Short mmCIF file of C-alpha atoms and ligand atoms in Angstrom, two decimals:
data_model
loop_
_atom_site.label_atom_id
_atom_site.label_comp_id
_atom_site.label_asym_id
_atom_site.label_seq_id
_atom_site.Cartn_x
_atom_site.Cartn_y
_atom_site.Cartn_z
CA UNK A 1 -40.92 -86.86 -79.85
CA UNK A 2 -41.04 -87.83 -76.04
CA UNK A 3 -43.66 -87.49 -74.30
CA UNK A 4 -43.44 -84.18 -71.82
CA UNK A 5 -42.47 -85.73 -68.23
CA UNK A 6 -44.85 -85.19 -65.66
CA UNK A 7 -45.79 -82.18 -63.11
CA UNK A 8 -44.30 -82.75 -59.68
CA UNK A 9 -44.19 -80.35 -57.14
CA UNK A 10 -42.52 -80.18 -53.88
CA UNK A 11 -44.53 -78.66 -51.39
CA UNK A 12 -46.60 -78.52 -47.78
CA UNK A 13 -50.06 -78.61 -46.65
CA UNK A 14 -49.91 -75.19 -44.52
CA UNK A 15 -47.73 -73.47 -47.29
CA UNK A 16 -49.99 -70.84 -49.21
CA UNK A 17 -47.17 -70.01 -51.74
CA UNK A 18 -47.85 -73.60 -52.68
CA UNK A 19 -52.07 -73.01 -52.42
CA UNK A 20 -50.70 -70.96 -55.29
CA UNK A 21 -48.94 -73.26 -57.30
CA UNK A 22 -52.13 -76.23 -56.02
CA UNK A 23 -54.91 -73.12 -57.63
CA UNK A 24 -53.05 -73.03 -60.75
CA UNK A 25 -52.78 -76.48 -61.63
CA UNK A 26 -56.31 -76.31 -60.66
CA UNK A 27 -57.51 -73.03 -63.15
CA UNK A 28 -55.36 -75.67 -65.87
CA UNK A 29 -56.97 -78.61 -64.65
CA UNK A 30 -54.00 -80.18 -64.27
CA UNK A 31 -52.56 -83.93 -63.66
CA UNK A 32 -49.79 -83.68 -61.34
CA UNK A 33 -47.77 -85.56 -58.27
CA UNK A 34 -47.83 -84.32 -55.67
CA UNK A 35 -44.33 -84.44 -52.82
CA UNK A 36 -45.02 -83.59 -49.59
CA UNK A 37 -41.97 -82.23 -48.50
CA UNK A 38 -41.65 -81.45 -43.98
CA UNK A 39 -42.02 -77.90 -43.31
CA UNK A 40 -38.56 -77.47 -42.38
CA UNK A 41 -35.55 -78.69 -43.19
CA UNK A 42 -33.90 -80.95 -43.62
CA UNK A 43 -35.24 -81.97 -47.02
CA UNK A 44 -32.59 -84.04 -48.66
CA UNK A 45 -34.19 -85.76 -51.56
CA UNK A 46 -34.83 -82.27 -53.06
CA UNK A 47 -31.76 -79.66 -51.73
CA UNK A 48 -29.41 -81.26 -54.62
CA UNK A 49 -31.91 -80.52 -57.55
CA UNK A 50 -32.71 -77.57 -55.98
CA UNK A 51 -28.60 -76.49 -55.65
CA UNK A 52 -30.43 -75.29 -51.89
CA UNK A 53 -32.45 -73.09 -52.88
CA UNK A 54 -34.37 -73.94 -49.66
CA UNK A 55 -38.12 -72.38 -50.29
CA UNK A 56 -41.43 -74.49 -51.28
CA UNK A 57 -42.86 -74.67 -53.48
CA UNK A 58 -40.44 -75.93 -55.81
CA UNK A 59 -41.69 -77.44 -59.53
CA UNK A 60 -40.26 -80.02 -60.95
CA UNK A 61 -40.48 -80.73 -64.45
CA UNK A 62 -37.27 -83.93 -65.54
CA UNK A 63 -34.47 -82.65 -64.97
CA UNK A 64 -36.04 -79.32 -65.20
CA UNK A 65 -36.33 -77.50 -61.57
CA UNK A 66 -38.65 -74.57 -61.08
CA UNK A 67 -37.57 -72.33 -57.70
CA UNK A 68 -40.48 -69.35 -56.53
CA UNK A 69 -44.24 -69.04 -57.70
CA UNK A 70 -42.97 -66.31 -60.10
CA UNK A 71 -40.94 -68.66 -62.20
CA UNK A 72 -43.53 -71.99 -61.84
CA UNK A 73 -46.24 -70.00 -62.72
CA UNK A 74 -44.84 -68.45 -66.22
CA UNK A 75 -43.78 -71.74 -66.73
CA UNK A 76 -46.64 -73.82 -66.37
CA UNK A 77 -48.62 -71.15 -68.93
CA UNK A 78 -45.40 -71.56 -71.08
CA UNK A 79 -45.76 -75.58 -71.25
CA UNK A 80 -49.88 -75.51 -71.13
CA UNK A 81 -51.46 -71.69 -72.23
CA UNK A 82 -54.57 -72.82 -71.64
CA UNK A 83 -56.83 -72.06 -70.12
CA UNK A 84 -54.65 -68.94 -69.30
CA UNK A 85 -53.15 -66.91 -66.23
CA UNK A 86 -52.92 -63.58 -67.95
CA UNK A 87 -56.61 -62.73 -69.53
CA UNK A 88 -57.12 -59.65 -71.02
CA UNK A 89 -53.65 -59.24 -71.32
CA UNK A 90 -53.30 -58.06 -67.99
CA UNK A 91 -49.72 -60.40 -68.01
CA UNK A 92 -47.69 -57.65 -67.11
CA UNK A 93 -49.33 -55.53 -64.40
CA UNK A 94 -50.67 -59.78 -62.81
CA UNK A 95 -47.22 -60.35 -62.47
CA UNK A 96 -45.59 -56.90 -61.46
CA UNK A 97 -48.46 -57.00 -58.68
CA UNK A 98 -48.32 -60.58 -57.73
CA UNK A 99 -44.12 -59.51 -57.11
CA UNK A 100 -45.54 -56.70 -54.97
CA UNK A 101 -48.48 -58.04 -53.36
CA UNK A 102 -46.25 -61.35 -51.99
CA UNK A 103 -43.59 -58.08 -50.56
CA UNK A 104 -45.80 -56.23 -48.88
CA UNK A 105 -48.40 -57.82 -47.37
CA UNK A 106 -46.24 -61.69 -46.18
CA UNK A 107 -44.61 -60.23 -43.12
CA UNK A 108 -48.16 -58.79 -41.68
CA UNK A 109 -50.15 -61.93 -42.95
CA UNK A 110 -48.07 -63.88 -40.24
CA UNK A 111 -47.63 -61.35 -37.99
CA UNK A 112 -51.73 -61.09 -37.71
CA UNK A 113 -51.67 -65.54 -38.48
CA UNK A 114 -48.73 -65.34 -35.30
CA UNK A 115 -51.47 -63.84 -32.94
CA UNK A 116 -54.17 -66.24 -32.73
CA UNK A 117 -51.84 -69.98 -33.08
CA UNK A 118 -48.26 -68.39 -32.43
CA UNK A 119 -48.27 -69.58 -29.02
CA UNK A 120 -48.92 -73.00 -30.38
CA UNK A 121 -45.79 -72.55 -32.91
CA UNK A 122 -43.51 -75.60 -31.86
CA UNK A 123 -39.74 -74.03 -30.56
CA UNK A 124 -38.13 -74.93 -33.45
CA UNK A 125 -39.94 -74.20 -36.08
CA UNK A 126 -40.00 -70.56 -34.95
CA UNK A 127 -35.91 -70.93 -34.60
CA UNK A 128 -35.58 -72.08 -37.93
CA UNK A 129 -38.08 -69.51 -39.16
CA UNK A 130 -35.42 -67.10 -37.91
CA UNK A 131 -32.07 -68.99 -38.19
CA UNK A 132 -32.83 -70.16 -41.09
CA UNK A 133 -35.61 -68.18 -43.54
CA UNK A 134 -37.03 -65.17 -42.25
CA UNK A 135 -34.64 -63.43 -40.08
CA UNK A 136 -37.44 -62.59 -37.35
CA UNK A 137 -38.65 -63.55 -34.30
CA UNK A 138 -42.51 -65.09 -35.49
CA UNK A 139 -43.87 -65.73 -31.76
CA UNK A 140 -46.81 -64.70 -30.81
CA UNK A 141 -44.74 -62.31 -28.13
CA UNK A 142 -42.44 -61.01 -30.16
CA UNK A 143 -44.66 -60.16 -33.39
CA UNK A 144 -46.99 -58.47 -31.26
CA UNK A 145 -46.07 -54.92 -30.46
CA UNK A 146 -46.52 -54.34 -34.60
CA UNK A 147 -49.40 -56.41 -34.31
CA UNK A 148 -51.92 -52.98 -35.34
CA UNK A 149 -49.45 -52.64 -38.25
CA UNK A 150 -49.46 -56.16 -39.45
CA UNK A 151 -53.51 -55.03 -39.52
CA UNK A 152 -53.45 -51.98 -41.49
CA UNK A 153 -51.00 -52.43 -43.99
CA UNK A 154 -53.24 -55.97 -44.76
CA UNK A 155 -56.88 -53.61 -44.54
CA UNK A 156 -54.61 -51.18 -46.93
CA UNK A 157 -53.88 -54.07 -49.14
CA UNK A 158 -57.25 -55.06 -49.03
CA UNK A 159 -58.66 -51.50 -49.93
CA UNK A 160 -57.62 -52.10 -53.12
CA UNK A 161 -59.22 -55.41 -53.76
CA UNK A 162 -62.38 -54.15 -52.78
CA UNK A 163 -61.89 -51.47 -54.77
CA UNK A 164 -61.25 -53.51 -57.50
CA UNK A 165 -63.56 -55.80 -57.26
CA UNK A 166 -66.12 -53.31 -56.80
CA UNK A 167 -68.29 -53.32 -59.88
CA UNK A 168 -69.31 -56.82 -59.40
CA UNK A 169 -67.04 -58.15 -61.84
CA UNK A 170 -66.01 -62.20 -60.33
CA UNK A 171 -61.64 -61.46 -60.59
CA UNK A 172 -60.17 -58.95 -61.14
CA UNK A 173 -59.04 -58.64 -64.32
CA UNK A 174 -63.21 -59.36 -65.37
CA UNK A 175 -64.81 -62.79 -65.79
CA UNK A 176 -61.98 -64.88 -65.95
CA UNK A 177 -59.20 -65.88 -62.72
CA UNK A 178 -55.65 -64.23 -62.87
CA UNK A 179 -52.63 -65.06 -61.54
CA UNK A 180 -53.15 -62.30 -59.51
CA UNK A 181 -55.70 -63.08 -58.37
CA UNK A 182 -54.71 -66.45 -56.70
CA UNK A 183 -52.11 -64.20 -56.02
CA UNK A 184 -53.84 -62.06 -53.54
CA UNK A 185 -56.20 -65.12 -52.34
CA UNK A 186 -52.74 -66.59 -51.55
CA UNK A 187 -52.21 -64.75 -48.57
CA UNK A 188 -55.80 -64.25 -47.27
CA UNK A 189 -56.14 -67.94 -47.20
CA UNK A 190 -52.86 -68.35 -44.53
CA UNK A 191 -54.81 -67.25 -42.38
CA UNK A 192 -58.45 -67.87 -43.29
CA UNK A 193 -57.31 -71.09 -43.03
CA UNK A 194 -55.44 -71.27 -39.82
CA UNK A 195 -56.95 -68.54 -37.49
CA UNK A 196 -59.38 -70.50 -35.25
CA UNK A 197 -62.60 -70.33 -37.01
CA UNK A 198 -64.18 -68.28 -34.47
CA UNK A 199 -61.90 -65.41 -36.53
CA UNK A 200 -62.80 -64.77 -40.11
CA UNK A 201 -59.74 -63.18 -41.56
CA UNK A 202 -62.67 -61.78 -44.27
CA UNK A 203 -64.45 -59.92 -41.39
CA UNK A 204 -65.03 -56.19 -42.15
CA UNK A 205 -64.32 -57.15 -45.92
CA UNK A 206 -67.23 -59.49 -46.61
CA UNK A 207 -67.34 -58.16 -49.98
CA UNK A 208 -63.95 -60.28 -50.28
CA UNK A 209 -65.81 -63.55 -49.62
CA UNK A 210 -67.50 -63.84 -52.88
CA UNK A 211 -64.74 -63.48 -54.66
CA UNK A 212 -62.48 -65.69 -52.55
CA UNK A 213 -64.38 -68.35 -52.06
CA UNK A 214 -64.96 -68.71 -56.43
CA UNK A 215 -61.04 -69.72 -56.03
CA UNK A 216 -61.50 -71.60 -53.68
CA UNK A 217 -63.34 -73.56 -55.72
CA UNK A 218 -61.29 -73.92 -59.06
CA UNK A 219 -59.54 -76.88 -56.77
CA UNK A 220 -56.00 -78.41 -57.17
CA UNK A 221 -56.21 -80.14 -60.26
CA UNK A 222 -55.79 -84.26 -59.82
CA UNK A 223 -53.30 -84.75 -58.00
CA UNK A 224 -50.89 -88.03 -57.42
CA UNK A 225 -49.31 -89.29 -54.27
CA UNK A 226 -45.69 -89.61 -55.65
CA UNK A 227 -42.11 -90.59 -52.77
CA UNK A 228 -39.38 -87.68 -52.89
CA UNK A 229 -37.54 -90.64 -53.77
CA UNK A 230 -39.58 -91.49 -57.02
CA UNK A 231 -39.03 -87.71 -57.48
CA UNK A 232 -35.27 -87.84 -57.37
CA UNK A 233 -35.25 -91.09 -59.67
CA UNK A 234 -36.93 -88.98 -62.20
CA UNK A 235 -34.52 -86.64 -62.38
CA UNK A 236 -32.16 -88.49 -62.81
CA UNK A 237 -33.29 -90.66 -65.21
CA UNK A 238 -34.16 -86.76 -67.38
CA UNK A 239 -32.49 -84.41 -69.27
CA UNK A 240 -33.34 -81.02 -68.96
CA UNK A 241 -35.00 -79.68 -71.63
CA UNK A 242 -33.83 -77.32 -74.41
CA UNK A 243 -34.44 -73.75 -73.27
CA UNK A 244 -36.43 -72.42 -76.55
CA UNK A 245 -37.89 -69.22 -74.60
CA UNK A 246 -34.96 -67.49 -73.87
CA UNK A 247 -31.49 -65.93 -75.79
CA UNK A 248 -28.22 -67.78 -74.31
CA UNK A 249 -26.50 -64.19 -74.02
CA UNK A 250 -30.05 -62.48 -72.93
CA UNK A 251 -28.68 -61.43 -69.28
CA UNK A 252 -29.79 -57.76 -68.96
CA UNK A 253 -26.24 -57.19 -67.21
CA UNK A 254 -24.01 -58.89 -69.83
CA UNK A 255 -23.53 -62.12 -67.89
CA UNK A 256 -22.89 -64.72 -70.98
CA UNK A 257 -23.99 -68.15 -71.49
CA UNK A 258 -21.32 -70.74 -69.70
CA UNK A 259 -20.24 -68.44 -66.86
CA UNK A 260 -20.41 -69.38 -64.24
CA UNK A 261 -22.81 -67.69 -61.79
CA UNK A 262 -25.19 -67.58 -58.27
CA UNK A 263 -28.55 -66.81 -57.83
CA UNK A 264 -29.57 -65.33 -54.57
CA UNK A 265 -32.80 -64.77 -53.16
CA UNK A 266 -33.28 -60.94 -52.00
CA UNK A 267 -35.40 -61.00 -48.73
CA UNK A 268 -35.19 -63.98 -47.18
CA UNK A 269 -33.27 -67.08 -46.95
CA UNK A 270 -30.50 -66.05 -48.95
CA UNK A 271 -28.59 -68.99 -49.95
CA UNK A 272 -26.62 -68.72 -53.44
CA UNK A 273 -27.51 -71.30 -55.65
CA UNK A 274 -24.23 -71.61 -58.12
CA UNK A 275 -24.27 -72.83 -62.00
CA UNK A 276 -23.36 -72.54 -65.29
CA UNK A 277 -25.40 -70.23 -67.11
CA UNK A 278 -27.85 -71.30 -69.77
CA UNK A 279 -29.71 -69.03 -70.50
CA UNK A 280 -31.52 -65.07 -69.29
CA UNK A 281 -33.79 -62.58 -70.41
CA UNK A 282 -34.89 -59.27 -68.07
CA UNK A 283 -37.69 -61.80 -66.88
CA UNK A 284 -35.88 -65.13 -66.13
CA UNK A 285 -32.32 -67.41 -65.72
CA UNK A 286 -31.40 -70.50 -66.25
CA UNK A 287 -28.74 -72.90 -64.84
CA UNK A 288 -26.94 -75.44 -65.58
CA UNK A 289 -26.10 -77.85 -62.44
CA UNK A 290 -24.66 -81.25 -62.48
CA UNK A 291 -25.43 -83.60 -59.28
CA UNK A 292 -23.42 -86.34 -58.24
CA UNK A 293 -26.74 -88.61 -57.90
CA UNK A 294 -29.46 -86.95 -59.68
CA UNK A 295 -27.19 -85.38 -63.20
CA UNK A 296 -27.13 -82.76 -65.11
CA UNK A 297 -30.32 -79.94 -64.18
CA UNK A 298 -31.42 -77.11 -65.06
CA UNK A 299 -32.83 -74.56 -62.41
CA UNK A 300 -34.78 -72.00 -63.19
CA UNK A 301 -35.50 -68.58 -62.03
CA UNK A 302 -37.77 -65.50 -62.34
CA UNK A 303 -35.09 -62.15 -62.28
CA UNK A 304 -37.87 -59.99 -59.72
CA UNK A 305 -36.43 -61.18 -56.50
CA UNK A 306 -33.20 -62.52 -57.32
CA UNK A 307 -29.38 -61.42 -57.87
CA UNK A 308 -27.36 -62.64 -59.88
CA UNK A 309 -23.17 -62.64 -59.60
CA UNK A 310 -20.66 -63.70 -61.41
CA UNK A 311 -19.30 -66.55 -59.55
N1 GSH B 401 -41.41 -65.87 -53.49
C1 GSH B 401 -41.46 -67.03 -53.09
C2 GSH B 401 -41.55 -67.11 -51.15
C3 GSH B 401 -42.19 -68.80 -52.08
C4 GSH B 401 -41.85 -69.03 -49.67
O1 GSH B 401 -41.67 -68.18 -49.05
N2 GSH B 401 -42.59 -69.55 -49.08
C5 GSH B 401 -42.60 -70.64 -47.69
C6 GSH B 401 -43.81 -71.74 -47.44
S1 GSH B 401 -45.50 -70.46 -47.98
C7 GSH B 401 -41.64 -70.61 -47.30
O2 GSH B 401 -40.67 -71.33 -48.03
N3 GSH B 401 -40.90 -71.28 -45.98
C8 GSH B 401 -39.69 -71.60 -45.70
C9 GSH B 401 -39.30 -72.93 -46.09
O3 GSH B 401 -40.78 -74.19 -46.54
O4 GSH B 401 -38.55 -73.85 -45.91
C10 GSH B 401 -42.35 -67.43 -54.11
O5 GSH B 401 -43.31 -67.39 -54.38
O6 GSH B 401 -42.38 -69.01 -53.97
#
């Protein structure tokens, strides 16, 4: 049997969706290779691996490429089941609520962040976020009129999280951290790490601080730096793993294995990634692409948050 290829994470420090995965790797106590990517494209050695999907993070295992945290965590769970991301049978609820939390919290969290540090965002960063990523102007001046709404929306989400933890439990589902804890931690981390020290994003929500600190204490596992060139070579030298956990004709919309399809995020950075359908389910889709330099790749996406159509 071939040894399992190394786990490679393409990410950057400021990216808190990446932080969700870094802590997930820590929770599983894994060794992994860390490829530091720029905070905005061009990412010339990553784009050929993802087929153009532009967001961060991206997980790579040999010639298998996982786009979006909602597929990265289930993939890590499949490859390394213990300790689980889904204690107490919480997988369905954790997946559904994670998606809802990320969707409802991202723009309000950026709005609050921009209020505190938006004046320091470089002009080219604001331009990239508007034109290539979110479709909105995240400068302090542009976000300011909705600041009160962003604060309300964030506080309302913190409200249910406080209720969930009110009986003194350590994590949302009991005494073990779950994927949902990591998701909720992710957006709070964006504010706690990046706002000025005198502004605590959890001021007024002190009940959440011990929970937040417990998750922060999990750490990031054992990262070892890797160059983008070496990661690219690892994809080129590997062949995609056989997809044993999904049916070739498992697409709920009736698309068959071998059909040309595109997969496109339905919220932002809506770059269609084209390929040949390998296998699918209600939860996942895998497509095959051939890159002239990297060779054959399998690219994995979650179904939540992505549109799959016949090409
Ligand atoms: N739904 C995606 C969202 C990822 C996302 O929006 N990540 C941010 C960074 S935290 C991003 O991609 N920003 C633009 C970029 O880096 O190109 C996921 O769960 O992975």
